[in-house]
Coordinates of C-alpha atoms in Angstrom, one line a residue:
X300 CA -10.8 -30.1 5.6
X301 CA -10.4 -26.4 6.2
X302 CA -7.5 -24.2 5.1
X303 CA -5.1 -22.6 7.5
X304 CA -7.2 -19.4 7.8
X305 CA -9.7 -21.5 9.8
X306 CA -7.1 -21.5 12.6
X307 CA -7.2 -17.7 12.9
X308 CA -10.4 -17.3 14.7
X309 CA -9.2 -14.0 16.2
X310 CA -6.5 -12.6 13.9
X311 CA -5.9 -9.5 16.1
X312 CA -3.6 -11.6 18.2
X313 CA -1.2 -14.4 17.3
X314 CA -1.6 -18.0 18.4
X315 CA 1.0 -19.5 20.7
X316 CA 4.1 -20.6 19.0
X317 CA 3.9 -24.3 18.2
X318 CA 0.1 -24.5 18.1
X319 CA -0.9 -26.5 15.0
X320 CA -3.9 -28.6 13.8
X321 CA -3.5 -31.7 11.6
X322 CA -2.4 -30.7 8.1
X323 CA -5.0 -31.0 5.4
X324 CA -4.1 -33.6 2.7
X325 CA -4.6 -30.9 0.0
X326 CA -1.3 -29.4 1.0
X327 CA 0.6 -32.0 -1.0
X328 CA 3.6 -32.7 1.2
X329 CA 6.4 -34.7 -0.4
X330 CA 8.3 -36.2 2.6
X331 CA 12.0 -36.8 2.0
X332 CA 12.8 -40.5 2.2
X333 CA 16.5 -40.0 2.5
X334 CA 18.1 -38.7 5.7
X335 CA 18.3 -34.9 6.0
X336 CA 21.6 -33.3 5.2
X337 CA 23.6 -32.2 8.2
X338 CA 23.2 -28.5 7.5
X339 CA 19.4 -28.7 7.4
X340 CA 19.4 -30.8 10.5
X341 CA 21.3 -28.0 12.3
X342 CA 18.4 -25.7 11.6
X343 CA 15.8 -28.2 12.9
X344 CA 17.8 -28.7 16.2
X345 CA 19.7 -26.3 18.3
X346 CA 23.3 -27.0 19.3
X347 CA 22.3 -28.7 22.6
X348 CA 20.1 -31.2 20.8
X349 CA 16.8 -29.6 21.7
X350 CA 14.3 -29.4 18.8
X351 CA 13.3 -25.9 18.0
X352 CA 9.6 -25.0 18.7
X353 CA 7.8 -24.4 15.5
X354 CA 7.0 -20.8 15.0
X355 CA 10.1 -19.4 16.6
X356 CA 12.5 -19.4 13.7
X357 CA 13.7 -16.4 11.7
X358 CA 12.4 -15.8 8.2
X359 CA 14.1 -13.6 5.5
X360 CA 11.6 -12.3 2.8
X361 CA 12.7 -11.0 -0.6
X362 CA 10.2 -9.5 -3.0
X363 CA 10.5 -8.9 -6.7
X364 CA 8.1 -7.2 -9.0
X365 CA 5.0 -5.0 -8.8
X366 CA 3.2 -3.4 -5.9
X367 CA 0.7 -6.3 -5.9
X368 CA 3.6 -8.6 -5.2
X369 CA 4.7 -6.3 -2.4
X370 CA 1.3 -6.5 -0.9
X371 CA 1.3 -10.3 -1.1
X372 CA 4.7 -10.3 0.7
X373 CA 3.3 -8.0 3.4
X374 CA 0.4 -10.3 4.0
X375 CA 2.7 -13.4 4.2
X376 CA 5.0 -11.5 6.6
X377 CA 2.0 -10.6 8.7
X378 CA 0.8 -14.2 9.0
X379 CA 4.3 -15.5 9.9
X380 CA 4.8 -12.7 12.4
X381 CA 1.4 -13.4 14.0
X382 CA 2.2 -17.0 14.3
X383 CA 5.4 -16.3 16.2
X384 CA 8.1 -16.3 13.5
X385 CA 10.7 -13.6 13.5
X386 CA 11.3 -11.5 10.4
X387 CA 14.8 -10.3 9.4
X388 CA 16.2 -8.3 6.5
X389 CA 19.5 -10.1 7.0
X390 CA 19.5 -13.4 5.0
X391 CA 22.5 -14.7 6.9
X392 CA 20.8 -14.8 10.2
X393 CA 17.6 -16.4 8.8
X394 CA 16.5 -20.0 9.3
X395 CA 14.5 -20.0 6.1
X396 CA 14.3 -17.8 2.9
X397 CA 11.0 -16.8 1.4
X398 CA 11.4 -15.4 -2.2
X399 CA 8.3 -13.7 -3.8
X400 CA 9.0 -13.8 -7.5
X401 CA 8.0 -11.8 -10.6
X402 CA 7.6 -13.2 -14.1
X403 CA 7.1 -10.0 -16.2
X404 CA 10.7 -9.7 -17.5
X405 CA 13.6 -12.0 -17.9
X406 CA 15.9 -9.9 -15.7
X407 CA 13.6 -10.3 -12.7
X408 CA 13.5 -14.0 -13.1
X409 CA 17.2 -14.2 -13.5
X410 CA 17.7 -12.2 -10.3
X411 CA 15.4 -14.7 -8.6
X412 CA 17.4 -17.7 -9.9
X413 CA 20.6 -16.1 -8.7
X414 CA 19.1 -15.7 -5.2
X415 CA 17.8 -19.3 -5.2
X416 CA 21.3 -20.4 -6.1
X417 CA 22.8 -18.4 -3.1
X418 CA 20.2 -19.9 -0.8
X419 CA 21.1 -23.4 -1.9
X420 CA 24.7 -22.7 -1.5
X421 CA 24.0 -21.5 2.1
X422 CA 22.1 -24.8 2.6
X423 CA 19.1 -23.0 4.0
X424 CA 15.4 -24.1 3.6
X425 CA 13.7 -22.2 0.8
X426 CA 10.1 -21.3 -0.1
X427 CA 9.4 -19.7 -3.5
X428 CA 6.1 -17.7 -3.9
X429 CA 4.6 -15.5 -6.5
X430 CA 4.1 -15.5 -10.3
X431 CA 7.1 -17.6 -11.4
X432 CA 6.1 -20.9 -9.7
X433 CA 2.4 -20.2 -10.5
X434 CA 3.0 -19.5 -14.2
X435 CA 5.9 -22.0 -14.7
X436 CA 5.1 -25.0 -12.6
X437 CA 7.6 -27.3 -14.3
X438 CA 10.5 -24.9 -14.1
X439 CA 13.7 -26.9 -13.5
X440 CA 15.1 -24.4 -11.1
X441 CA 12.2 -25.1 -8.7
X442 CA 12.8 -28.8 -8.3
X443 CA 13.0 -29.8 -4.7
X444 CA 11.8 -26.4 -3.5
X445 CA 8.6 -25.6 -1.6
X446 CA 6.3 -23.3 -3.6
X447 CA 3.2 -21.4 -2.7
X448 CA 0.9 -19.9 -5.4
X449 CA -0.5 -16.4 -5.7
X450 CA -3.9 -17.4 -4.4
X451 CA -2.5 -19.5 -1.6
X452 CA -0.7 -16.9 0.4
X453 CA -3.1 -17.4 3.3
X454 CA -1.4 -20.8 3.8
X455 CA 2.1 -19.6 3.9
X456 CA 2.5 -20.6 7.6
X457 CA 1.8 -24.3 6.7
X458 CA 4.3 -24.2 3.9
X459 CA 7.0 -22.7 6.0
X460 CA 6.5 -25.0 8.9
X461 CA 6.6 -28.1 6.7
X462 CA 9.6 -26.9 4.8
X463 CA 11.5 -26.4 8.1
X464 CA 10.7 -30.0 8.9
X465 CA 12.5 -31.0 5.7
X466 CA 9.4 -31.6 3.6
X467 CA 8.7 -30.2 0.1
X468 CA 5.3 -28.5 -0.2
X469 CA 3.6 -27.3 -3.4
X470 CA 0.4 -25.2 -3.2
X471 CA -0.5 -23.9 -6.6
X472 CA -4.2 -24.7 -7.0
X473 CA -6.4 -21.7 -7.6
X474 CA -9.2 -21.0 -5.2
X475 CA -11.2 -18.1 -3.7
X476 CA -9.4 -14.7 -3.4
X477 CA -7.3 -14.4 -0.2
X478 CA -9.0 -12.4 2.5
X479 CA -8.1 -8.7 2.8
X480 CA -8.3 -9.0 6.6
X481 CA -5.3 -11.3 7.0
X482 CA -2.5 -10.0 9.3
X483 CA -0.1 -7.7 7.5
X484 CA 3.3 -6.2 8.1
X485 CA 3.7 -3.2 5.9
X486 CA 7.1 -2.3 4.5
X487 CA 6.1 1.3 5.0
X488 CA 3.6 1.7 7.9
X489 CA 2.1 4.9 6.2
X490 CA 1.3 3.1 2.9
X491 CA -1.3 0.5 2.4
X492 CA -1.1 -1.4 -0.9
X493 CA -4.7 -2.5 -1.5
X494 CA -5.3 -5.2 -4.2
X495 CA -8.7 -4.5 -5.7
X496 CA -8.6 -7.5 -8.1
X497 CA -6.4 -10.2 -9.5
X498 CA -5.8 -11.2 -13.1
X499 CA -7.1 -9.3 -16.1
X500 CA -9.3 -9.5 -19.2
X501 CA -6.5 -9.0 -21.7
X502 CA -4.5 -11.5 -23.7
X503 CA -1.3 -9.6 -24.6
X504 CA 0.9 -11.8 -26.7
X505 CA 4.1 -11.0 -24.7
X506 CA 2.6 -11.2 -21.2
X507 CA 3.5 -14.1 -18.8
X508 CA 1.6 -12.6 -15.8
X509 CA -1.7 -13.7 -17.2
X510 CA -0.5 -17.3 -16.9
X511 CA 0.2 -16.7 -13.2
X512 CA -2.6 -14.3 -12.1
X513 CA -5.2 -15.7 -14.4
X514 CA -8.6 -14.3 -15.4
X515 CA -10.1 -11.2 -13.7
X516 CA -11.3 -11.7 -10.1
X517 CA -12.5 -8.6 -8.3
X518 CA -13.0 -8.0 -4.6
X519 CA -16.4 -6.7 -3.7
X520 CA -16.9 -3.0 -3.1
X521 CA -18.0 -3.6 0.5
X522 CA -14.9 -5.6 1.4
X523 CA -12.6 -2.9 -0.1
X524 CA -14.5 -0.2 1.8
X525 CA -14.2 -2.1 5.0
X526 CA -10.4 -2.5 4.4
X527 CA -10.0 1.2 3.8
X528 CA -11.8 2.0 7.0
X529 CA -9.5 -0.4 8.9
X530 CA -6.2 1.0 7.5
X531 CA -7.3 4.6 8.1
X532 CA -7.8 3.7 11.7
X533 CA -4.4 2.1 11.7
X534 CA -2.8 5.5 10.7
X535 CA -2.2 4.9 7.0
X536 CA -1.6 8.1 5.0
X537 CA -1.5 6.7 1.5
X538 CA -3.7 4.0 0.0
X539 CA -2.5 2.5 -3.3
X540 CA -5.1 0.7 -5.4
X541 CA -3.2 -2.2 -7.0
X542 CA -4.0 -4.8 -9.6
X543 CA -2.9 -6.1 -13.0
X544 CA -5.4 -3.7 -14.6
X545 CA -7.3 -1.3 -12.3
X546 CA -9.5 -0.2 -15.2
X547 CA -11.0 -3.6 -15.6
X548 CA -12.1 -3.7 -11.9
X549 CA -15.6 -5.1 -11.3
X550 CA -16.6 -6.3 -14.7
X551 CA -16.8 -9.8 -13.4
X552 CA -19.1 -8.9 -10.5
X553 CA -21.4 -6.3 -12.1
X554 CA -19.7 -3.1 -11.0
X555 CA -17.0 -0.8 -12.3
X556 CA -14.1 1.4 -11.3
X557 CA -16.0 4.7 -10.9
X558 CA -18.5 3.0 -8.5
X559 CA -15.6 1.7 -6.4
X560 CA -13.8 5.1 -6.4
X561 CA -16.9 7.0 -5.3
X562 CA -17.4 4.5 -2.4
X563 CA -13.8 4.7 -1.3
X564 CA -13.4 8.5 -1.4
X565 CA -16.5 8.8 0.8
X566 CA -14.5 7.0 3.5
X567 CA -11.4 9.3 3.3
X568 CA -10.9 11.9 6.1
X569 CA -12.2 15.3 4.9
X570 CA -9.1 17.1 6.0
X571 CA -7.0 15.3 3.4
X572 CA -4.7 13.5 5.8
X573 CA -5.1 10.2 3.9
X574 CA -4.7 10.1 0.1
X575 CA -5.7 7.6 -2.5
X576 CA -3.6 6.7 -5.5
X577 CA -5.2 4.9 -8.4
X578 CA -3.1 2.1 -9.9
X579 CA -2.1 1.2 -13.4
X580 CA -4.9 0.9 -15.9
X581 CA -4.9 0.0 -19.6
X582 CA -6.7 2.2 -22.1
X583 CA -9.5 -0.1 -23.2
X584 CA -11.3 -0.4 -19.9
X585 CA -11.4 3.3 -18.9
X586 CA -12.5 4.8 -22.3
X587 CA -16.2 4.6 -21.4
X588 CA -15.6 6.0 -17.9
X589 CA -13.2 8.9 -18.6
X590 CA -15.4 11.7 -17.2
X591 CA -16.3 9.7 -14.0
X592 CA -12.6 8.9 -13.5
X593 CA -11.7 12.5 -14.0
X594 CA -14.2 13.5 -11.4
X595 CA -12.6 11.1 -8.9
X596 CA -9.1 12.4 -9.7
X597 CA -10.3 15.9 -9.0
X598 CA -11.3 14.9 -5.4
X599 CA -9.1 16.6 -2.8
X600 CA -8.1 13.2 -1.3
X601 CA -7.1 11.6 -4.6
X602 CA -3.7 12.0 -6.3
X603 CA -4.0 13.5 -9.8
X604 CA -1.7 10.8 -11.2
X605 CA -2.4 7.8 -13.4
X606 CA -0.2 5.1 -14.9
X607 CA -1.5 4.3 -18.4
X608 CA 0.8 2.1 -20.4
X609 CA 0.9 2.6 -24.2
X610 CA 3.8 0.2 -25.0
X611 CA 4.1 1.5 -28.6
X612 CA 3.3 4.4 -30.7
X613 CA 2.5 2.2 -33.7
X614 CA -0.9 0.7 -34.3
X615 CA 0.7 -2.2 -36.2
X616 CA 2.8 -3.1 -33.2
X617 CA -0.2 -2.7 -30.8
X618 CA -2.1 -5.1 -33.0
X619 CA 0.7 -7.6 -32.8
X620 CA 0.8 -7.2 -29.1
X621 CA -3.0 -7.7 -29.0
X622 CA -3.4 -4.6 -26.8
X623 CA -7.0 -4.0 -27.9
X624 CA -6.7 -0.2 -28.4
X625 CA -5.2 2.2 -31.0
X626 CA -2.8 5.0 -30.5
X627 CA -5.6 7.5 -31.0
X628 CA -7.6 5.9 -28.2
X629 CA -4.6 6.3 -25.9
X630 CA -4.4 9.9 -27.0
X631 CA -8.1 10.3 -26.1
X632 CA -7.4 9.0 -22.6
X633 CA -4.5 11.3 -22.1
X634 CA -6.1 14.4 -23.7
X635 CA -9.3 14.0 -21.8
X636 CA -7.7 13.6 -18.4
X637 CA -5.3 16.5 -19.0
X638 CA -8.2 18.7 -19.9
X639 CA -10.5 17.8 -17.1
X640 CA -8.1 17.3 -14.2
X641 CA -6.0 20.3 -13.1
X642 CA -2.3 19.4 -12.6
X643 CA -2.8 15.9 -14.1
X644 CA 0.3 13.8 -14.3
X645 CA 0.4 10.6 -16.5
X646 CA 3.1 7.9 -16.6
X647 CA 3.4 5.4 -19.4
X648 CA 5.4 2.3 -20.5
X649 CA 7.2 1.6 -23.7
X650 CA 8.6 -1.8 -25.0
X651 CA 11.4 -1.3 -27.5
X652 CA 12.2 -3.9 -30.1
X653 CA 8.9 -5.9 -30.1
X654 CA 9.0 -8.6 -32.8
X655 CA 8.2 -7.1 -36.2
X656 CA 9.0 -3.5 -35.0
X657 CA 10.4 -1.5 -38.0
X658 CA 12.3 1.7 -38.0
X659 CA 9.0 3.5 -38.9
X660 CA 7.2 1.9 -36.0
X661 CA 9.9 3.0 -33.6
X662 CA 9.9 6.5 -35.0
X663 CA 6.1 6.7 -34.3
X664 CA 6.8 5.8 -30.7
X665 CA 9.5 8.4 -30.4
X666 CA 7.2 11.1 -31.9
X667 CA 4.5 10.1 -29.4
X668 CA 6.8 10.5 -26.4
X669 CA 8.2 13.8 -27.8
X670 CA 4.7 15.1 -28.2
X671 CA 3.5 14.6 -24.6
X672 CA 6.8 14.8 -22.8
X673 CA 5.7 12.5 -20.0
X674 CA 7.5 13.1 -16.7
X675 CA 7.6 9.3 -16.2
X676 CA 8.2 6.7 -18.9
X677 CA 9.2 3.2 -18.1
X678 CA 11.3 2.0 -21.0
X679 CA 12.2 -1.7 -21.4
X680 CA 13.6 -3.9 -24.0
X681 CA 11.5 -6.8 -25.3
X682 CA 12.2 -10.1 -23.5
X683 CA 10.5 -13.2 -24.9
X684 CA 8.7 -15.0 -22.1
X685 CA 8.5 -18.8 -22.4
X686 CA 5.0 -20.0 -23.3
X687 CA 3.8 -16.7 -24.8
X688 CA 2.8 -16.2 -28.5
X689 CA 5.4 -13.4 -28.8
X690 CA 8.2 -15.8 -27.9
X691 CA 7.5 -17.6 -31.2
X692 CA 7.6 -14.4 -33.3
X693 CA 10.6 -13.4 -35.4
X694 CA 12.8 -11.3 -33.1
X695 CA 14.4 -7.9 -33.9
X696 CA 18.2 -8.2 -33.7
X697 CA 19.4 -7.6 -30.1
X698 CA 21.8 -4.8 -31.1
X699 CA 18.9 -3.0 -32.7
X700 CA 16.8 -3.4 -29.7
X701 CA 19.5 -2.0 -27.4
X702 CA 20.2 0.9 -29.7
X703 CA 16.5 1.9 -29.8
X704 CA 16.2 1.6 -26.0
X705 CA 19.2 3.9 -25.6
X706 CA 17.9 6.4 -28.1
X707 CA 14.5 6.6 -26.5
X708 CA 15.9 6.8 -23.0
X709 CA 18.2 9.7 -24.1
X710 CA 15.2 11.6 -25.5
X711 CA 13.1 11.0 -22.4
X712 CA 15.9 12.1 -20.0
X713 CA 16.3 15.3 -22.0
X714 CA 12.9 16.5 -20.9
X715 CA 12.6 19.0 -18.0
X716 CA 9.0 18.3 -16.8
X717 CA 9.3 20.3 -13.5
X718 CA 10.7 23.5 -15.1
X719 CA 8.7 26.4 -13.7
X720 CA 7.9 24.8 -10.4
X721 CA 10.6 26.7 -8.5
X722 CA 9.1 29.2 -6.1
X723 CA 5.7 27.5 -6.1
X724 CA 3.9 26.7 -2.8
X725 CA 2.6 23.1 -2.8
X726 CA 0.9 20.9 -0.3
X727 CA 2.7 17.5 0.1
X728 CA 2.2 14.3 2.0
X729 CA 5.4 13.0 3.6
X730 CA 5.6 9.2 3.9
X731 CA 9.2 8.0 3.4
X732 CA 12.9 8.7 3.9
X733 CA 15.1 9.2 0.8
X734 CA 17.9 6.8 0.0
X735 CA 20.5 9.4 1.0
X736 CA 19.2 9.1 4.6
X737 CA 19.0 12.9 4.8
X738 CA 15.9 14.0 3.0
X739 CA 12.3 13.1 3.6
X740 CA 10.1 12.1 0.7
X741 CA 6.8 13.7 0.0
X742 CA 4.5 14.0 -2.9
X743 CA 2.3 16.8 -4.3
X744 CA -1.3 16.1 -5.3
X745 CA 0.1 15.4 -8.8
X746 CA 2.4 12.8 -7.1
X747 CA 5.5 14.8 -8.0
X748 CA 8.3 13.7 -5.6
X749 CA 9.4 16.5 -3.3
X750 CA 12.6 16.1 -1.1
X751 CA 12.6 18.1 2.1
X752 CA 14.9 18.3 5.1
X753 CA 13.4 17.9 8.5
X754 CA 13.0 15.6 11.6
X755 CA 11.7 12.1 11.1
X756 CA 8.7 13.1 13.2
X757 CA 7.3 14.7 10.0
X758 CA 6.7 11.2 8.5
X759 CA 3.0 10.7 8.1
X760 CA 2.3 14.4 8.1
X761 CA 1.0 16.8 5.5
X762 CA 2.8 20.1 5.0
X763 CA 3.0 23.2 2.9
X764 CA 6.3 23.6 1.2
X765 CA 8.0 26.1 -1.1
X766 CA 9.8 24.6 -4.1
X767 CA 13.4 25.8 -4.0
X768 CA 15.0 23.9 -6.9
X769 CA 14.0 21.3 -9.5
X770 CA 15.8 18.2 -10.7
X771 CA 15.1 15.8 -13.5
X772 CA 13.3 13.2 -11.3
X773 CA 12.2 15.2 -8.3
X774 CA 12.0 18.7 -6.8
X775 CA 13.4 20.1 -3.6
X776 CA 11.5 22.2 -1.1
X777 CA 11.5 23.9 2.3
X778 CA 8.8 23.2 4.8
X779 CA 6.7 26.3 5.5
X780 CA 3.9 24.8 7.5
X781 CA 3.0 21.4 8.9
X782 CA -0.7 20.8 8.9
X783 CA -2.1 19.1 12.0
X784 CA -5.7 18.2 12.7
X785 CA -7.1 18.8 16.1
X786 CA -10.7 18.0 17.1
X787 CA -12.1 20.1 19.9
X788 CA -15.3 19.0 21.6
X789 CA -17.1 22.0 23.0
X790 CA -19.2 22.0 26.1
X791 CA -22.8 23.1 26.2
X792 CA -23.3 26.8 26.1
X793 CA -24.0 28.5 29.4
X794 CA -26.8 30.9 29.9
X795 CA -24.4 33.7 29.1
X796 CA -23.1 31.9 26.0
X797 CA -24.0 33.1 22.5
X798 CA -26.3 31.6 20.0
X799 CA -24.9 30.4 16.7
X800 CA -26.1 32.6 13.8
X801 CA -27.8 31.2 10.7
X802 CA -24.8 32.4 8.7
X803 CA -22.5 29.9 10.6
X804 CA -20.2 32.7 11.7
X805 CA -17.9 32.0 14.6
X806 CA -19.7 32.7 17.8
X807 CA -18.0 33.6 21.1
X808 CA -18.6 35.3 24.4
X809 CA -16.4 36.9 27.1
X810 CA -16.4 33.7 29.2
X811 CA -16.4 30.8 26.7
X812 CA -16.1 30.0 23.0
X813 CA -18.6 27.2 22.9
X814 CA -21.3 26.5 20.4
X815 CA -21.2 23.3 18.5
X816 CA -18.7 20.5 18.1
X817 CA -16.4 21.6 15.3
X818 CA -13.0 20.6 14.0
X819 CA -10.2 23.1 14.1
X820 CA -7.2 22.6 11.9
X821 CA -4.1 24.1 13.5
X822 CA -0.9 24.8 11.7
X823 CA 2.5 24.3 13.3
X824 CA 4.5 27.1 11.8
X825 CA 8.0 26.4 10.8
X826 CA 10.2 29.4 11.3
X827 CA 13.8 29.8 10.5
X828 CA 16.4 32.6 10.6
X829 CA 17.9 33.6 7.3
X830 CA 21.2 32.0 8.2
X831 CA 19.8 28.8 9.7
X832 CA 20.0 25.5 7.9
X833 CA 16.7 23.8 7.2
X834 CA 17.7 21.0 9.5
X835 CA 17.5 23.4 12.4
X836 CA 13.9 24.5 11.7
X837 CA 11.9 24.6 14.9
X838 CA 8.2 23.6 15.1
X839 CA 6.3 25.9 17.2
X840 CA 2.8 25.1 18.6
X841 CA 0.3 27.9 18.9
X842 CA -1.8 27.8 22.1
X843 CA -5.6 27.5 21.7
X844 CA -7.3 29.6 24.3
X845 CA -10.6 27.8 23.5
X846 CA -9.3 24.6 25.0
X847 CA -8.5 26.2 28.3
X848 CA -11.9 27.9 28.5
X849 CA -13.8 24.7 27.8
X850 CA -11.9 23.0 30.6
X851 CA -12.7 25.8 33.0
X852 CA -16.4 25.5 32.1
X853 CA -16.3 21.7 32.7
X854 CA -14.5 22.3 36.1
X855 CA -17.1 24.8 37.2
X856 CA -19.9 22.4 36.3
X857 CA -18.3 19.6 38.2
X858 CA -17.8 21.9 41.3
X859 CA -21.4 23.0 41.2
X860 CA -22.5 19.3 41.2
X861 CA -20.2 18.5 44.2
X862 CA -21.5 21.3 46.4
X863 CA -25.2 20.8 45.6
X864 CA -27.3 20.2 48.8
X865 CA -29.1 16.9 49.4
X866 CA -32.8 16.6 49.2
X867 CA -35.4 14.7 51.3
X868 CA -35.4 11.7 49.0
X869 CA -31.6 11.4 49.2
X870 CA -31.7 11.4 53.1
X871 CA -34.4 8.7 53.1
X872 CA -32.4 6.4 50.8
X873 CA -29.3 6.8 52.9
X874 CA -31.2 6.0 56.1
X875 CA -32.7 2.9 54.6
X876 CA -29.2 1.7 53.4
X877 CA -27.8 2.2 57.0
X878 CA -30.7 0.3 58.6
X879 CA -30.3 -2.6 56.2
X880 CA -26.6 -2.8 56.9
X881 CA -27.2 -2.8 60.7
X882 CA -29.7 -5.6 60.4
X883 CA -27.3 -7.8 58.4
X884 CA -24.6 -7.2 61.0
X885 CA -26.9 -8.3 63.9
X886 CA -28.0 -11.4 62.0
X887 CA -24.4 -12.4 61.4
X888 CA -23.4 -11.7 65.0
X889 CA -26.3 -13.8 66.4
X890 CA -25.4 -16.8 64.2
X891 CA -21.7 -16.7 65.2
X892 CA -22.2 -16.2 68.9

């Protein structure tokens, strides 16, 4: 029996609500033998006793964890929406809750358990997806709950439908990678999170994600190129390559990350309107490709930013973590990229209080962070994850772990990474609205966050800004110029038109400016009086005389065609047509009368 994706013959449009085929036995439904509780029955039937049509209910989706999880949620939302379900950010008005979980840290799983408890208290149907059910199948908190695994997200519609009927569904079997062409509802329409592979090649002693995502499984280069073409056509302005370890990409299918990057950047618009961001990569799998990756990062359409977790500045602790690299190898990655890539920005991760970490080990970590003064460091305390080797190791006292975390955080927050940026002119890509609801969020090529004021119509645009002030986590700027691409198709040159020179200089004439098809990038200038607030900046379009002249040429050509005299052949053809029409009329008239 086929999976649910077999129903989506044409995924560009949704199927009618309520359209279903028989459910494959592999779904593993557990029908409830006892009578449904009254609250659940209310969701299955409306107040007038009429059963709700499947595919018309409202779904609330909550996502925990990494960008890969966010992409999975967007794919599940897309399928549910395409099938007719309504999506809501308000859990109270939803008929079913779908929680996509993360198993990296204990706090994430605790937050998930709290939300599950709230859902049960509200007596609403519940589906749990993501890494927690996949990596901890026998978790007590998931008893009586429908679950869908990380490689079964393309069957979420089945799971939701059966859960709304009162059944418990469990889909956790691993299979082929979900298609990248499934319907998708993006959280941010300008950002595409593109998973390039699942799983990893590592075996870190503290990591639970490997239990959920499994061994490395890479999408083909062709499938990823096709997806990039599709999302660019959809108007996406940022493409985030996501995976558990970007650097390991392709090792299972005979390719590597540089091959993929070269293929993807070839598809990006040459005007830089769509940018590519390379995802998190561990040091071991990029050491042999550092120069090629540096070349890709130097591309105008690729952010000069990379997330490279080090986790500890001590080789002893890295060995205990089974990280498969040394501190010096991490240094080589950072030093090489900083040397070869202008404006390179690197983020890293630190785990404080890993089992066996001594004061000397921690001091080495502090010295490493002080040496590089990374603008972004994600600091977390060690949390033992059930089923991992590190959970069985002797723990550092919790008070020591907390103290080390606070100390390292204070050191990191004392850095001023953006000092000296004030007054600089930078190009940014604007894709979001800040949490204050006032500023728009853009990023420089180094992926430094820039907050600007302006109309929401700037979302999805690229602009030149002047940095006016700097903060600890971001910088502020004023928009100087909004870059807008316009493509002008020129008509054929007339006899009086010019010939393009071999030096590719701009050619023109008194009547027209037409030579070859070329792309003109026009800038909307943002002007403001000295006393005006930046919210009152006006965008002014410059006229392009060239467009008007091309139109006039086309109109003249059309007019000349309309007034052209008929020839002998035209007259003969018209006469033949008239005679044929008269004969047909006579025949019809004789038959009728």
